[in-house]
Amino acid sequence: MSPDDYCQQKTAQSGSSFYYSFLFLPPERRRAITALYAFCREVDDTVDETTDQSVARIKLAWWRGEVAQMYDGTPTHPVMLALQPHLQPYDLKQEHLQAIIDGMEMDLDQSRYLDYPNLKKYCWHVAGVVGILSASIFGVTNPQTLKYAETLGLAFQLTNIIRDVGEDARKGRIYLPISELQQFNVTAADLLNARHSEKFEALMAFQARRAQALYDEAYALLPQEDRRAQRPGLMMAAIYRTLLDEIEHDGFHVLTQKISLTPLRKLWLAWKTYVRG
């Protein structure tokens, strides 16, 4: 299996909404974004699938070294071998890839966030930076496009947090800021014990409004001259925002179920966005 094939398999197996937007890219950019996404999956799985935290830290340290070796021209992992040819053409910076690993390590250090600024810092590492790197691969002529991509990445991550509240709680993780739980009189025990209530719905509606505002902010930041190149990000946004709408319409029953869109619907949303240009 070639490094590109390895990354393609890793990305397709994930079932992620991102996969559908990659299908519409030219081959070279598609290989680059697929390798980037496979890297994100590898380091994310290092934390999610390793029960011993000390082992997870050792694995993340190995990935840090592997990223550094990639920039020195001596990578060994298939994902790094696949990503290396794209570093210079798309100006992919090592500090951004290392920042993603920093975000994964934050999951080993804490399972609660005191307030939104602290959560936002985490989201920047695991999603904002990914947005910047992705936009660079899609094509950027105006630096403001990177700010659009960073903001869109934050919107995606907040959508994920809303969708995964129950699943994360079952793992002992609560990403909703403690200060906002207190504001809406929802306790950590309510989440950990899957207690759905009107107070919980009000809390989640507040979270959804913030995410929706970030989608609007991102769209407003995207310069017209880069809109066509950035269509893959807009496709992802169409899918994620539709998912957020579905969660809202369902009354935020996310403590006991994971709401998702069918693959066909994701593909339809991606295609519709692509055609709209």
mmCIF file of C-alpha atoms in Angstrom:
data_model
loop_
_atom_site.group_PDB
_atom_site.id
_atom_site.type_symbol
_atom_site.label_atom_id
_atom_site.label_comp_id
_atom_site.label_asym_id
_atom_site.label_seq_id
_atom_site.Cartn_x
_atom_site.Cartn_y
_atom_site.Cartn_z
ATOM 1 C CA MET A 1 0.000 0.000 0.000
ATOM 2 C CA SER A 2 1.411 3.394 -0.988
ATOM 3 C CA PRO A 3 1.476 6.303 1.514
ATOM 4 C CA ASP A 4 -1.297 8.029 -0.471
ATOM 5 C CA ASP A 5 -3.397 4.850 -0.428
ATOM 6 C CA TYR A 6 -2.885 4.543 3.328
ATOM 7 C CA CYS A 7 -4.145 8.113 3.864
ATOM 8 C CA GLN A 8 -7.090 7.576 1.519
ATOM 9 C CA GLN A 9 -8.132 4.458 3.442
ATOM 10 C CA LYS A 10 -7.708 6.213 6.817
ATOM 11 C CA THR A 11 -9.871 9.126 5.669
ATOM 12 C CA ALA A 12 -12.594 7.036 4.013
ATOM 13 C CA GLN A 13 -12.884 4.748 7.056
ATOM 14 C CA SER A 14 -13.481 7.705 9.370
ATOM 15 C CA GLY A 15 -16.876 8.439 7.778
ATOM 16 C CA SER A 16 -16.211 12.125 8.356
ATOM 17 C CA SER A 17 -18.174 14.870 6.648
ATOM 18 C CA PHE A 18 -14.843 16.286 5.489
ATOM 19 C CA TYR A 19 -14.326 13.332 3.157
ATOM 20 C CA TYR A 20 -17.210 14.409 0.931
ATOM 21 C CA SER A 21 -15.739 17.838 0.238
ATOM 22 C CA PHE A 22 -12.356 16.329 -0.695
ATOM 23 C CA LEU A 23 -13.961 14.457 -3.606
ATOM 24 C CA PHE A 24 -14.423 17.702 -5.547
ATOM 25 C CA LEU A 25 -10.761 18.806 -5.411
ATOM 26 C CA PRO A 26 -8.140 18.489 -8.174
ATOM 27 C CA PRO A 27 -5.980 15.357 -7.638
ATOM 28 C CA GLU A 28 -2.886 17.067 -6.183
ATOM 29 C CA ARG A 29 -4.820 19.169 -3.677
ATOM 30 C CA ARG A 30 -6.980 16.144 -2.829
ATOM 31 C CA ARG A 31 -3.868 14.101 -2.006
ATOM 32 C CA ALA A 32 -2.551 16.924 0.180
ATOM 33 C CA ILE A 33 -5.755 17.460 2.181
ATOM 34 C CA THR A 34 -6.274 13.698 2.545
ATOM 35 C CA ALA A 35 -2.763 13.354 4.001
ATOM 36 C CA LEU A 36 -3.403 16.272 6.374
ATOM 37 C CA TYR A 37 -6.692 14.773 7.530
ATOM 38 C CA ALA A 38 -5.074 11.358 8.004
ATOM 39 C CA PHE A 39 -2.434 13.019 10.210
ATOM 40 C CA CYS A 40 -5.186 14.587 12.335
ATOM 41 C CA ARG A 41 -6.905 11.223 12.665
ATOM 42 C CA GLU A 42 -3.672 9.468 13.664
ATOM 43 C CA VAL A 43 -2.840 11.864 16.488
ATOM 44 C CA ASP A 44 -6.475 12.029 17.615
ATOM 45 C CA ASP A 45 -6.660 8.226 17.757
ATOM 46 C CA THR A 46 -3.450 8.208 19.797
ATOM 47 C CA VAL A 47 -5.357 9.905 22.617
ATOM 48 C CA ASP A 48 -8.803 8.366 22.093
ATOM 49 C CA GLU A 49 -7.675 4.756 21.728
ATOM 50 C CA THR A 50 -4.899 4.647 24.356
ATOM 51 C CA THR A 51 -6.185 4.018 27.875
ATOM 52 C CA ASP A 52 -2.818 4.584 29.585
ATOM 53 C CA GLN A 53 -2.074 8.324 29.597
ATOM 54 C CA SER A 54 1.675 7.848 29.931
ATOM 55 C CA VAL A 55 1.665 5.652 26.812
ATOM 56 C CA ALA A 56 -0.422 8.261 24.970
ATOM 57 C CA ARG A 57 2.134 10.959 25.881
ATOM 58 C CA ILE A 58 4.979 8.794 24.582
ATOM 59 C CA LYS A 59 3.094 8.257 21.314
ATOM 60 C CA LEU A 60 2.403 11.986 20.936
ATOM 61 C CA ALA A 61 6.093 12.705 21.582
ATOM 62 C CA TRP A 62 6.911 10.234 18.817
ATOM 63 C CA TRP A 63 4.571 12.103 16.473
ATOM 64 C CA ARG A 64 6.260 15.407 17.389
ATOM 65 C CA GLY A 65 9.558 13.879 16.360
ATOM 66 C CA GLU A 66 8.056 12.480 13.180
ATOM 67 C CA VAL A 67 6.730 15.925 12.182
ATOM 68 C CA ALA A 68 10.187 17.424 12.780
ATOM 69 C CA GLN A 69 11.777 14.623 10.728
ATOM 70 C CA MET A 70 9.332 15.296 7.900
ATOM 71 C CA TYR A 71 10.565 18.890 7.680
ATOM 72 C CA ASP A 72 14.149 17.591 7.781
ATOM 73 C CA GLY A 73 13.335 15.253 4.895
ATOM 74 C CA THR A 74 13.488 11.958 6.835
ATOM 75 C CA PRO A 75 9.923 10.887 7.753
ATOM 76 C CA THR A 76 9.118 7.207 8.317
ATOM 77 C CA HIS A 77 5.329 7.000 8.821
ATOM 78 C CA PRO A 78 3.146 6.601 5.678
ATOM 79 C CA VAL A 79 1.116 9.729 6.586
ATOM 80 C CA MET A 80 4.265 11.847 6.847
ATOM 81 C CA LEU A 81 5.628 10.387 3.606
ATOM 82 C CA ALA A 82 2.357 11.331 1.902
ATOM 83 C CA LEU A 83 2.250 14.839 3.383
ATOM 84 C CA GLN A 84 5.900 15.793 2.833
ATOM 85 C CA PRO A 85 5.691 16.651 -0.911
ATOM 86 C CA HIS A 86 2.944 19.198 -0.151
ATOM 87 C CA LEU A 87 4.713 21.183 2.586
ATOM 88 C CA GLN A 88 6.429 23.682 0.309
ATOM 89 C CA PRO A 89 3.815 24.050 -2.483
ATOM 90 C CA TYR A 90 1.067 24.905 0.037
ATOM 91 C CA ASP A 91 3.255 26.634 2.658
ATOM 92 C CA LEU A 92 2.301 24.229 5.454
ATOM 93 C CA LYS A 93 4.110 25.379 8.586
ATOM 94 C CA GLN A 94 5.612 22.991 11.143
ATOM 95 C CA GLU A 95 4.394 25.080 14.087
ATOM 96 C CA HIS A 96 0.800 24.549 12.929
ATOM 97 C CA LEU A 97 1.183 20.767 12.750
ATOM 98 C CA GLN A 98 2.875 20.774 16.160
ATOM 99 C CA ALA A 99 0.017 22.940 17.519
ATOM 100 C CA ILE A 100 -2.455 20.195 16.560
ATOM 101 C CA ILE A 101 -0.466 17.724 18.669
ATOM 102 C CA ASP A 102 -0.511 20.301 21.506
ATOM 103 C CA GLY A 103 -4.314 20.243 21.291
ATOM 104 C CA MET A 104 -4.421 16.460 21.513
ATOM 105 C CA GLU A 105 -2.161 16.619 24.563
ATOM 106 C CA MET A 106 -4.572 19.080 26.190
ATOM 107 C CA ASP A 107 -7.092 16.227 26.257
ATOM 108 C CA LEU A 108 -4.651 14.318 28.477
ATOM 109 C CA ASP A 109 -4.181 17.288 30.798
ATOM 110 C CA GLN A 110 -7.793 18.320 31.378
ATOM 111 C CA SER A 111 -11.373 17.126 30.961
ATOM 112 C CA ARG A 112 -13.112 20.379 31.987
ATOM 113 C CA TYR A 113 -12.909 23.998 30.814
ATOM 114 C CA LEU A 114 -13.576 26.815 33.235
ATOM 115 C CA ASP A 115 -14.886 29.344 30.704
ATOM 116 C CA TYR A 116 -15.266 30.023 26.990
ATOM 117 C CA PRO A 117 -11.828 31.691 26.481
ATOM 118 C CA ASN A 118 -10.180 28.503 27.802
ATOM 119 C CA LEU A 119 -12.345 26.321 25.569
ATOM 120 C CA LYS A 120 -11.607 28.590 22.598
ATOM 121 C CA LYS A 121 -7.876 28.079 23.116
ATOM 122 C CA TYR A 122 -8.388 24.309 22.954
ATOM 123 C CA CYS A 123 -10.573 24.656 19.855
ATOM 124 C CA TRP A 124 -7.891 26.757 18.126
ATOM 125 C CA HIS A 125 -5.370 23.936 18.560
ATOM 126 C CA VAL A 126 -7.608 21.093 17.395
ATOM 127 C CA ALA A 127 -9.678 22.896 14.744
ATOM 128 C CA GLY A 128 -8.677 26.519 14.067
ATOM 129 C CA VAL A 129 -5.177 25.486 12.997
ATOM 130 C CA VAL A 130 -6.603 22.683 10.868
ATOM 131 C CA GLY A 131 -8.760 25.307 9.144
ATOM 132 C CA ILE A 132 -5.694 27.432 8.370
ATOM 133 C CA LEU A 133 -3.763 24.463 6.971
ATOM 134 C CA SER A 134 -6.755 23.288 4.924
ATOM 135 C CA ALA A 135 -7.352 26.738 3.440
ATOM 136 C CA SER A 136 -3.680 26.898 2.439
ATOM 137 C CA ILE A 137 -4.112 23.653 0.521
ATOM 138 C CA PHE A 138 -7.356 24.788 -1.129
ATOM 139 C CA GLY A 139 -5.706 28.015 -2.351
ATOM 140 C CA VAL A 140 -5.238 31.460 -0.795
ATOM 141 C CA THR A 141 -4.536 34.805 -2.469
ATOM 142 C CA ASN A 142 -5.841 37.090 0.294
ATOM 143 C CA PRO A 143 -4.436 36.667 3.857
ATOM 144 C CA GLN A 144 -7.921 37.366 5.255
ATOM 145 C CA THR A 145 -8.947 33.949 3.942
ATOM 146 C CA LEU A 146 -6.868 32.350 6.691
ATOM 147 C CA LYS A 147 -8.862 34.254 9.314
ATOM 148 C CA TYR A 148 -12.061 32.983 7.656
ATOM 149 C CA ALA A 149 -10.728 29.422 7.801
ATOM 150 C CA GLU A 150 -9.674 29.729 11.445
ATOM 151 C CA THR A 151 -13.133 31.037 12.398
ATOM 152 C CA LEU A 152 -14.858 28.297 10.403
ATOM 153 C CA GLY A 153 -12.721 25.672 12.150
ATOM 154 C CA LEU A 154 -13.899 27.022 15.503
ATOM 155 C CA ALA A 155 -17.538 26.794 14.343
ATOM 156 C CA PHE A 156 -16.965 23.170 13.280
ATOM 157 C CA GLN A 157 -15.446 22.262 16.643
ATOM 158 C CA LEU A 158 -18.281 23.854 18.618
ATOM 159 C CA THR A 159 -20.740 21.918 16.447
ATOM 160 C CA ASN A 160 -18.843 18.712 17.260
ATOM 161 C CA ILE A 161 -18.949 19.542 20.968
ATOM 162 C CA ILE A 162 -22.727 20.065 20.819
ATOM 163 C CA ARG A 163 -23.244 16.815 18.889
ATOM 164 C CA ASP A 164 -20.982 14.771 21.181
ATOM 165 C CA VAL A 165 -22.039 16.037 24.628
ATOM 166 C CA GLY A 166 -23.398 12.643 25.686
ATOM 167 C CA GLU A 167 -20.613 10.577 24.145
ATOM 168 C CA ASP A 168 -17.937 12.808 25.710
ATOM 169 C CA ALA A 169 -19.663 12.685 29.108
ATOM 170 C CA ARG A 170 -19.597 8.884 29.016
ATOM 171 C CA LYS A 171 -15.806 9.205 28.662
ATOM 172 C CA GLY A 172 -15.725 11.583 31.628
ATOM 173 C CA ARG A 173 -15.161 14.664 29.440
ATOM 174 C CA ILE A 174 -17.176 17.884 29.535
ATOM 175 C CA TYR A 175 -16.232 20.531 26.987
ATOM 176 C CA LEU A 176 -19.098 22.891 27.784
ATOM 177 C CA PRO A 177 -17.600 25.696 29.927
ATOM 178 C CA ILE A 178 -18.222 25.281 33.660
ATOM 179 C CA SER A 179 -19.179 28.956 33.970
ATOM 180 C CA GLU A 180 -21.971 28.425 31.416
ATOM 181 C CA LEU A 181 -23.238 25.265 33.106
ATOM 182 C CA GLN A 182 -23.549 27.363 36.258
ATOM 183 C CA GLN A 183 -25.240 30.183 34.315
ATOM 184 C CA PHE A 184 -27.997 27.789 33.187
ATOM 185 C CA ASN A 185 -28.096 25.836 36.470
ATOM 186 C CA VAL A 186 -26.976 22.581 34.836
ATOM 187 C CA THR A 187 -24.569 20.391 36.804
ATOM 188 C CA ALA A 188 -21.783 18.139 35.613
ATOM 189 C CA ALA A 189 -23.737 15.266 37.183
ATOM 190 C CA ASP A 190 -26.699 16.115 34.902
ATOM 191 C CA LEU A 191 -24.472 15.534 31.873
ATOM 192 C CA LEU A 192 -22.692 12.490 33.266
ATOM 193 C CA ASN A 193 -26.063 10.899 34.129
ATOM 194 C CA ALA A 194 -27.738 11.984 30.861
ATOM 195 C CA ARG A 195 -30.459 14.051 32.549
ATOM 196 C CA HIS A 196 -32.238 15.974 29.797
ATOM 197 C CA SER A 197 -34.219 18.998 31.004
ATOM 198 C CA GLU A 198 -35.490 22.412 29.949
ATOM 199 C CA LYS A 199 -32.421 23.924 31.626
ATOM 200 C CA PHE A 200 -30.190 21.682 29.525
ATOM 201 C CA GLU A 201 -32.067 22.674 26.355
ATOM 202 C CA ALA A 202 -31.569 26.358 27.201
ATOM 203 C CA LEU A 203 -27.848 25.745 27.748
ATOM 204 C CA MET A 204 -27.535 23.954 24.415
ATOM 205 C CA ALA A 205 -29.535 26.627 22.580
ATOM 206 C CA PHE A 206 -26.996 29.134 23.900
ATOM 207 C CA GLN A 207 -24.141 26.975 22.571
ATOM 208 C CA ALA A 208 -25.866 26.608 19.189
ATOM 209 C CA ARG A 209 -26.374 30.372 18.838
ATOM 210 C CA ARG A 210 -22.654 30.907 19.416
ATOM 211 C CA ALA A 211 -21.778 28.341 16.756
ATOM 212 C CA GLN A 212 -24.279 29.814 14.279
ATOM 213 C CA ALA A 213 -22.802 33.286 14.871
ATOM 214 C CA LEU A 214 -19.337 31.917 14.081
ATOM 215 C CA TYR A 215 -20.546 30.444 10.785
ATOM 216 C CA ASP A 216 -21.958 33.877 9.876
ATOM 217 C CA GLU A 217 -18.721 35.557 10.937
ATOM 218 C CA ALA A 218 -16.643 33.151 8.850
ATOM 219 C CA TYR A 219 -18.773 33.674 5.723
ATOM 220 C CA ALA A 220 -18.439 37.445 6.126
ATOM 221 C CA LEU A 221 -14.643 37.156 6.360
ATOM 222 C CA LEU A 222 -14.181 35.134 3.161
ATOM 223 C CA PRO A 223 -12.852 37.423 0.381
ATOM 224 C CA GLN A 224 -14.704 37.082 -2.907
ATOM 225 C CA GLU A 225 -11.509 36.403 -4.859
ATOM 226 C CA ASP A 226 -10.848 33.220 -2.833
ATOM 227 C CA ARG A 227 -14.420 31.971 -2.643
ATOM 228 C CA ARG A 228 -14.108 29.551 -5.560
ATOM 229 C CA ALA A 229 -10.880 28.002 -4.246
ATOM 230 C CA GLN A 230 -12.374 27.676 -0.763
ATOM 231 C CA ARG A 231 -15.461 25.776 -1.910
ATOM 232 C CA PRO A 232 -14.402 22.590 -0.039
ATOM 233 C CA GLY A 233 -14.595 24.496 3.258
ATOM 234 C CA LEU A 234 -17.971 25.914 2.280
ATOM 235 C CA MET A 235 -19.167 22.376 1.492
ATOM 236 C CA MET A 236 -18.105 21.245 4.963
ATOM 237 C CA ALA A 237 -19.889 24.273 6.419
ATOM 238 C CA ALA A 238 -23.104 23.362 4.578
ATOM 239 C CA ILE A 239 -22.935 19.842 6.016
ATOM 240 C CA TYR A 240 -22.029 20.904 9.554
ATOM 241 C CA ARG A 241 -24.558 23.718 9.703
ATOM 242 C CA THR A 242 -27.303 21.387 8.477
ATOM 243 C CA LEU A 243 -26.282 18.946 11.219
ATOM 244 C CA LEU A 244 -26.484 21.736 13.794
ATOM 245 C CA ASP A 245 -29.968 22.655 12.521
ATOM 246 C CA GLU A 246 -31.044 18.999 12.841
ATOM 247 C CA ILE A 247 -29.792 18.850 16.432
ATOM 248 C CA GLU A 248 -31.719 22.026 17.267
ATOM 249 C CA HIS A 249 -34.914 20.776 15.606
ATOM 250 C CA ASP A 250 -34.586 17.525 17.561
ATOM 251 C CA GLY A 251 -34.595 19.474 20.839
ATOM 252 C CA PHE A 252 -30.926 18.815 21.651
ATOM 253 C CA HIS A 253 -31.413 15.164 22.583
ATOM 254 C CA VAL A 254 -27.662 14.649 22.430
ATOM 255 C CA LEU A 255 -27.133 13.078 25.859
ATOM 256 C CA THR A 256 -28.377 9.664 24.818
ATOM 257 C CA GLN A 257 -27.971 9.686 21.035
ATOM 258 C CA LYS A 258 -25.598 10.914 18.363
ATOM 259 C CA ILE A 259 -27.417 12.743 15.593
ATOM 260 C CA SER A 260 -25.864 12.455 12.132
ATOM 261 C CA LEU A 261 -26.667 12.981 8.463
ATOM 262 C CA THR A 262 -26.763 10.113 5.964
ATOM 263 C CA PRO A 263 -23.834 9.804 3.511
ATOM 264 C CA LEU A 264 -26.207 10.532 0.626
ATOM 265 C CA ARG A 265 -27.406 13.741 2.253
ATOM 266 C CA LYS A 266 -23.820 14.838 2.922
ATOM 267 C CA LEU A 267 -22.900 14.211 -0.701
ATOM 268 C CA TRP A 268 -25.981 16.131 -1.877
ATOM 269 C CA LEU A 269 -25.136 19.125 0.327
ATOM 270 C CA ALA A 270 -21.531 19.085 -0.890
ATOM 271 C CA TRP A 271 -22.556 18.881 -4.537
ATOM 272 C CA LYS A 272 -25.161 21.627 -4.157
ATOM 273 C CA THR A 273 -22.555 23.942 -2.610
ATOM 274 C CA TYR A 274 -20.030 23.082 -5.333
ATOM 275 C CA VAL A 275 -22.474 23.883 -8.136
ATOM 276 C CA ARG A 276 -23.509 27.142 -6.465
ATOM 277 C CA GLY A 277 -19.848 28.167 -6.561
#
